CSV table of C-alpha atoms in Angstrom, one decimal:
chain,number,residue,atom,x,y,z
A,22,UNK,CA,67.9,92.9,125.8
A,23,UNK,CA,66.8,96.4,127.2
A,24,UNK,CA,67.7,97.4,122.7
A,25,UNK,CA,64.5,95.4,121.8
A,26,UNK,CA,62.5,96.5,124.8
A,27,UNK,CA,63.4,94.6,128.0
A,28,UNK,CA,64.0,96.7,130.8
A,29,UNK,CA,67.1,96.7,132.9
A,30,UNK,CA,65.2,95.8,135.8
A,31,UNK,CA,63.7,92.9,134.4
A,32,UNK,CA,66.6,91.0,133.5
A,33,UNK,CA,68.7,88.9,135.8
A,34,UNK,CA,72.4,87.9,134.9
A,35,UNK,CA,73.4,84.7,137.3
A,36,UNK,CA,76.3,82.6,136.9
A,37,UNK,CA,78.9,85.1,138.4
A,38,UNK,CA,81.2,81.8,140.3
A,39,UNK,CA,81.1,78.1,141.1
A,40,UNK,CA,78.6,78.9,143.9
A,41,UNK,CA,76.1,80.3,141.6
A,42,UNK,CA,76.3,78.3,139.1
A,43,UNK,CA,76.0,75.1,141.0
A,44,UNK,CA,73.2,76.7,143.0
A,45,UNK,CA,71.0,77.9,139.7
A,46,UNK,CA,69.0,75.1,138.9
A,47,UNK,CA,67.4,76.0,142.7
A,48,UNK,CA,67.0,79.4,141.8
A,49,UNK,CA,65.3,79.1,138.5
A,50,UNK,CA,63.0,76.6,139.6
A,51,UNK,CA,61.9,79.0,143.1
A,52,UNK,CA,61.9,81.3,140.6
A,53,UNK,CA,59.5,80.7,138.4
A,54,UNK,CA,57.5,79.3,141.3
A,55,UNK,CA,57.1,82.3,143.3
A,56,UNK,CA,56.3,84.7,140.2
A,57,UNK,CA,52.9,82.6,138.9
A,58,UNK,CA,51.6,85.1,137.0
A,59,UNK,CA,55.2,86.0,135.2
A,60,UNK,CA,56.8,84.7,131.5
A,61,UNK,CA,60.5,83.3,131.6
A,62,UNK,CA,62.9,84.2,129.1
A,63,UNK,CA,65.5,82.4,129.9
A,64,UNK,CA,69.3,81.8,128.0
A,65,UNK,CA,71.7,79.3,129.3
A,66,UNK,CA,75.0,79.0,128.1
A,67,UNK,CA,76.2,75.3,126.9
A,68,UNK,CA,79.8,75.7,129.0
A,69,UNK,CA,79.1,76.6,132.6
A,70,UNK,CA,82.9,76.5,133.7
A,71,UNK,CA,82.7,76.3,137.5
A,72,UNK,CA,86.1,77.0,139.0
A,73,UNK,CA,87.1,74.6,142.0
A,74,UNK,CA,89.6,75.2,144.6
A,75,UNK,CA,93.5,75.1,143.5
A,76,UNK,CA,91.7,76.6,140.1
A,77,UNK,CA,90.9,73.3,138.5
A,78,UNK,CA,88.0,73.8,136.3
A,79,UNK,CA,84.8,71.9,135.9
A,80,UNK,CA,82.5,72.1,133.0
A,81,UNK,CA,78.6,71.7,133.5
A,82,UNK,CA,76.7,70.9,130.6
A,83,UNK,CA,73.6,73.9,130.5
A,84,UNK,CA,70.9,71.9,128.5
A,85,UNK,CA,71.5,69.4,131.1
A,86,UNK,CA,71.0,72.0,133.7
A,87,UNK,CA,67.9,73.4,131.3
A,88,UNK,CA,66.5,69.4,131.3
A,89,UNK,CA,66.8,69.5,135.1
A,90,UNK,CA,64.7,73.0,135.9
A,91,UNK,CA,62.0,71.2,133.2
A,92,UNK,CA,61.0,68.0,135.3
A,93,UNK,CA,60.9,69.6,137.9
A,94,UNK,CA,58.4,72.5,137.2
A,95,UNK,CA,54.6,71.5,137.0
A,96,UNK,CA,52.6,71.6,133.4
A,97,UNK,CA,51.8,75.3,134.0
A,98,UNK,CA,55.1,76.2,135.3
A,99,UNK,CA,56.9,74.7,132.4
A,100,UNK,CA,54.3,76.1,129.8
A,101,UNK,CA,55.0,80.0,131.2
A,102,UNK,CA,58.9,79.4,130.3
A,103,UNK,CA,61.2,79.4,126.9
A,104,UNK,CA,64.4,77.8,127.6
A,105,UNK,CA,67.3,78.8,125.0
A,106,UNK,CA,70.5,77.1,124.7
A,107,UNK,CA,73.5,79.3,123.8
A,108,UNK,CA,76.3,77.6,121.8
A,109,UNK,CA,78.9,78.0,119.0
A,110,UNK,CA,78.6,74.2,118.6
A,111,UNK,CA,75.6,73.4,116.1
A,112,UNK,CA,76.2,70.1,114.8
A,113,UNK,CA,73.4,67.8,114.0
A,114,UNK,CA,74.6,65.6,117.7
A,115,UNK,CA,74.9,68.8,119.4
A,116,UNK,CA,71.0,70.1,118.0
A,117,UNK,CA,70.3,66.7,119.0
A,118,UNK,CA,71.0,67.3,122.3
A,119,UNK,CA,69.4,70.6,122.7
A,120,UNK,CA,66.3,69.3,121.5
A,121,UNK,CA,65.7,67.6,124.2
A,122,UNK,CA,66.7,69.8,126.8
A,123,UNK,CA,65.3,72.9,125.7
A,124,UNK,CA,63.0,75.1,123.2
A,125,UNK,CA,65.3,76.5,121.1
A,126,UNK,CA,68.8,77.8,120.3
A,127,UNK,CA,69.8,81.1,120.3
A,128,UNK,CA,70.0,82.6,117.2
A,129,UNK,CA,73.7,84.5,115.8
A,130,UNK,CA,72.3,88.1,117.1
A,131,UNK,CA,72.8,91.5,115.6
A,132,UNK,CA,71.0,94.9,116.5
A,133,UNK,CA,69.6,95.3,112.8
A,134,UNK,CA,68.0,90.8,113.5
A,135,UNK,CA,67.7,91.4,117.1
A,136,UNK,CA,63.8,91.8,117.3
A,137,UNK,CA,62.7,90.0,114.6
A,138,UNK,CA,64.8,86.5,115.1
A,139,UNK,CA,63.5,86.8,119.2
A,140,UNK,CA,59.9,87.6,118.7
A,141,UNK,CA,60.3,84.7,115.9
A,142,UNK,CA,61.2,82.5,118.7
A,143,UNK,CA,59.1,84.2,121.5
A,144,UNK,CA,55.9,83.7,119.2
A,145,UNK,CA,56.7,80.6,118.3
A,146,UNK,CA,56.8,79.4,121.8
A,147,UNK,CA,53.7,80.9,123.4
A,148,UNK,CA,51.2,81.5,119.9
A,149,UNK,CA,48.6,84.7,120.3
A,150,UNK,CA,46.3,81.6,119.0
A,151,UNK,CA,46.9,79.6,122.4
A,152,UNK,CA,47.1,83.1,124.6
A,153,UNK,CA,45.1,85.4,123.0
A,154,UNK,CA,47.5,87.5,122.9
A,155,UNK,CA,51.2,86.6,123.1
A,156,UNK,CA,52.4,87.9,126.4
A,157,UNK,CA,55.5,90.0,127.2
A,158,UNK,CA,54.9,91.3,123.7
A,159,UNK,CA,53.2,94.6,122.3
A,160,UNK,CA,50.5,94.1,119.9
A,161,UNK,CA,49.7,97.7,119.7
A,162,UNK,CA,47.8,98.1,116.6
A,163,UNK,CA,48.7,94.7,114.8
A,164,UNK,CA,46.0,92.3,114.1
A,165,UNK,CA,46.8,88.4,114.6
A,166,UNK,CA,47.3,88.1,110.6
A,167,UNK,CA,50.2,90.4,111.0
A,168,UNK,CA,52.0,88.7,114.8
A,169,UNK,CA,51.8,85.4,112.8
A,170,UNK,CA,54.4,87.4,110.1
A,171,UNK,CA,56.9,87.5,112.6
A,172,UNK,CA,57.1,83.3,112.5
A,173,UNK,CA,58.9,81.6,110.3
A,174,UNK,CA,56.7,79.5,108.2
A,175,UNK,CA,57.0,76.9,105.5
A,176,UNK,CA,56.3,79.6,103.0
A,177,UNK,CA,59.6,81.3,104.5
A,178,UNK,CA,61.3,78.6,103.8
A,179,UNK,CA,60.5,77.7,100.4
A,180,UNK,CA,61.2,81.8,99.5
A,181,UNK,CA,64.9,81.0,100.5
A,182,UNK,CA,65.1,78.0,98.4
A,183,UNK,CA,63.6,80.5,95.7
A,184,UNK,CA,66.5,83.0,96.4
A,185,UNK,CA,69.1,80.7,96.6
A,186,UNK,CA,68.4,79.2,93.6
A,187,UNK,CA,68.4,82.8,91.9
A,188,UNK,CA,71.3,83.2,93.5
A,189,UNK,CA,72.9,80.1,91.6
A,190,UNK,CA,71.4,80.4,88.4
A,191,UNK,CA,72.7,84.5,88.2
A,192,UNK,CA,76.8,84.8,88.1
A,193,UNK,CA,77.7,82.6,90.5
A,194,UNK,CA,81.4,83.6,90.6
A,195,UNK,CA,80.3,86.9,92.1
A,196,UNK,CA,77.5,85.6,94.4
A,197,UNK,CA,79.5,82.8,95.7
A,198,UNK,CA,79.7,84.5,99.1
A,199,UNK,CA,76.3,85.9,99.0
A,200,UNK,CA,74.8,82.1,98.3
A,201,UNK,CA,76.6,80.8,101.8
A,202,UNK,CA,75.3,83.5,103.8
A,203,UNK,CA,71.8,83.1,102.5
A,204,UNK,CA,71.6,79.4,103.4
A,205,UNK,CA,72.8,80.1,106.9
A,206,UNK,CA,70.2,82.4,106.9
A,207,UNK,CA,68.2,79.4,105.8
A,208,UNK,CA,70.3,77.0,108.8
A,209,UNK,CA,68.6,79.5,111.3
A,210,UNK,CA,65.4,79.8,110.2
A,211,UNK,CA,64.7,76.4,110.3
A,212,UNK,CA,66.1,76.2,113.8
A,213,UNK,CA,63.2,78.5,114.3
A,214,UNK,CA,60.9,76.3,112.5
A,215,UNK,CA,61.4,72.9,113.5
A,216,UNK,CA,63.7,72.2,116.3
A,217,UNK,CA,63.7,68.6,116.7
A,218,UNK,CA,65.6,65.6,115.4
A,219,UNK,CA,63.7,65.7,111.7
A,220,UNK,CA,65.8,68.5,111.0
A,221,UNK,CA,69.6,66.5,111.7
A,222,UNK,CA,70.4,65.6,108.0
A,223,UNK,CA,69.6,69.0,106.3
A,224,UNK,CA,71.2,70.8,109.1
A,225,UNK,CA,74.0,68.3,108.6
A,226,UNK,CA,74.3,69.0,104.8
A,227,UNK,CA,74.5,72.6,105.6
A,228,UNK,CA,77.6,72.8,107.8
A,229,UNK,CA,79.2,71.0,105.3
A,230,UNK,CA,78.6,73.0,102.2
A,231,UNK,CA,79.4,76.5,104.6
A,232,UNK,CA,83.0,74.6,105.3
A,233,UNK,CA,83.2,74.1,101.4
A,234,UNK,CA,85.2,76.6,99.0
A,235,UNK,CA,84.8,74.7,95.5
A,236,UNK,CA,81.8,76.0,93.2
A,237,UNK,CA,81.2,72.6,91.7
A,238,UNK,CA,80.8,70.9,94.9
A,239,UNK,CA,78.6,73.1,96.7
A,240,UNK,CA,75.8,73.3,93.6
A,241,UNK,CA,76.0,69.1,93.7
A,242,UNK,CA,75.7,69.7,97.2
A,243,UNK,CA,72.6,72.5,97.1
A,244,UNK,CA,70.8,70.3,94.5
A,245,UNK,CA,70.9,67.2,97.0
A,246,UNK,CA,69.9,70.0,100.2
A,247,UNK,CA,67.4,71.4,98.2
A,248,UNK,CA,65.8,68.2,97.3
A,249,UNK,CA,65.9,67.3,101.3
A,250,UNK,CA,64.6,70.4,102.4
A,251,UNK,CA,61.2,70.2,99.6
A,252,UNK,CA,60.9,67.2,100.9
A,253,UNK,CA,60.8,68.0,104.7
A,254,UNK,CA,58.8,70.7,104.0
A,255,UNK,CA,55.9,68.5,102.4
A,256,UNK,CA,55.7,66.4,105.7
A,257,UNK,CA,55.9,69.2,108.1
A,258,UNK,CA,52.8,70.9,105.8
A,259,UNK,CA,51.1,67.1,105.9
A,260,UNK,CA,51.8,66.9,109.7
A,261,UNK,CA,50.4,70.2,110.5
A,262,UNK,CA,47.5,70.0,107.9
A,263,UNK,CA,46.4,66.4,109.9
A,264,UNK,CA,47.1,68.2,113.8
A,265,UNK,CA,45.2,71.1,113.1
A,266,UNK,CA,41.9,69.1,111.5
A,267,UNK,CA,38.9,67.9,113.4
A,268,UNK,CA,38.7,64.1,114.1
């Protein structure tokens, strides 16, 4: 956090025991209520492993804990906060889940991603459109044209079906490594884009072509995704197109 520009001193590691870890969902929720004017970042891990006496463990479920801290802040409270969920698991039941828990999932994080896939999600979350100006994060000299590049949009999207299908259509032998990692890259971004249940069956489709090692198998499979995703992308255009008119 303090490598794309969150001080030390405003981050706050908790979790360290059984005692703390049974006794966050107080702390987030005083928290946020006693600092009114403040914006919550906030990652949970999936697997809270609280350790008993005689070293038994117990596992507690953090987008249940994430659900919890929710309901019980007000409108305004709950607005001021983006809740991630931080998990290996990414199955279309396990996004399931954390779509109704929480705002997002944490992104596979490097230094060279780190800004751009956070402030993807950060903007996403709180819009300069519904703030002004999205807070916590520095507009110097950018224009609201060039914030709104930081959000993955259906354009986005449709560029990576572009690329992937390059990708395909060149020596395929060669890129067959190349093509995988560019539809993660794809898996991610529409994490980013729509995190809710309309999502499950392409996300679905993905995990099993990135499991898949035969050539043949994986185009059937990418013509069939890329049919899906099209598709999904049309009604999420439609959807927003209808939201965002006058009545």
């Amino acid at each position: 956090f303090e490598f794309i520009g969150i001080p030390p001193d405003q981050c706050i590691a908790f979790g360290d025991g059984r005692d703390e870890i049974m006794g966050f969902e107080d702390y987030v929720v005083k928290f946020i209520e006693t600092h009114k004017q403040s914006f919550i970042f906030l990652i949970v891990d999936e697997h809270l492993n609280a350790v008993r006496k005689l070293s038994t463990n117990e596992s507690i479920s953090g987008s249940t804990v994430v659900k919890n801290i929710r309901k019980r802040l007000s409108q305004e409270e709950e607005r001021r906060l983006i809740a991630l969920i931080r998990s290996q698991k990414d199955s279309p039941s396990d996004i399931a889940t954390y779509s109704t828990c929480a705002h997002g999932l944490l992104p596979d994080i490097t230094l060279a991603n780190a800004k751009e896939s956070l402030a993807s999600l950060w903007l996403k979350r709180f819009p300069p459109s519904d703030f002004a100006v999205s807070p916590g994060y520095e507009l110097k000299n950018q224009n609201y044209e060039s914030s709104r590049n930081l959000v993955v949009s259906s354009q986005d999207l449709a560029q990576k079906i572009v690329d992937i299908d390059t990708l395909f259509k060149s020596n395929i032998d060669n890129n067959f490594d190349l093509i995988k990692q560019v539809i993660s890259d794809l898996k991610k971004e529409l994490l980013v884009f729509k995190f809710d249940e309309s999502i499950l069956p392409i996300i679905g489709m993905i995990n099993v072509i990135m499991c898949e090692d035969h050539l043949e198998f994986v185009e059937d499979c990418w013509s069939d995704l890329r049919l899906r995703v099209d598709s999904a992308i049309d009604v999420w255009d439609s959807d927003s197109d209808a939201s965002s008119s006058p009545d």
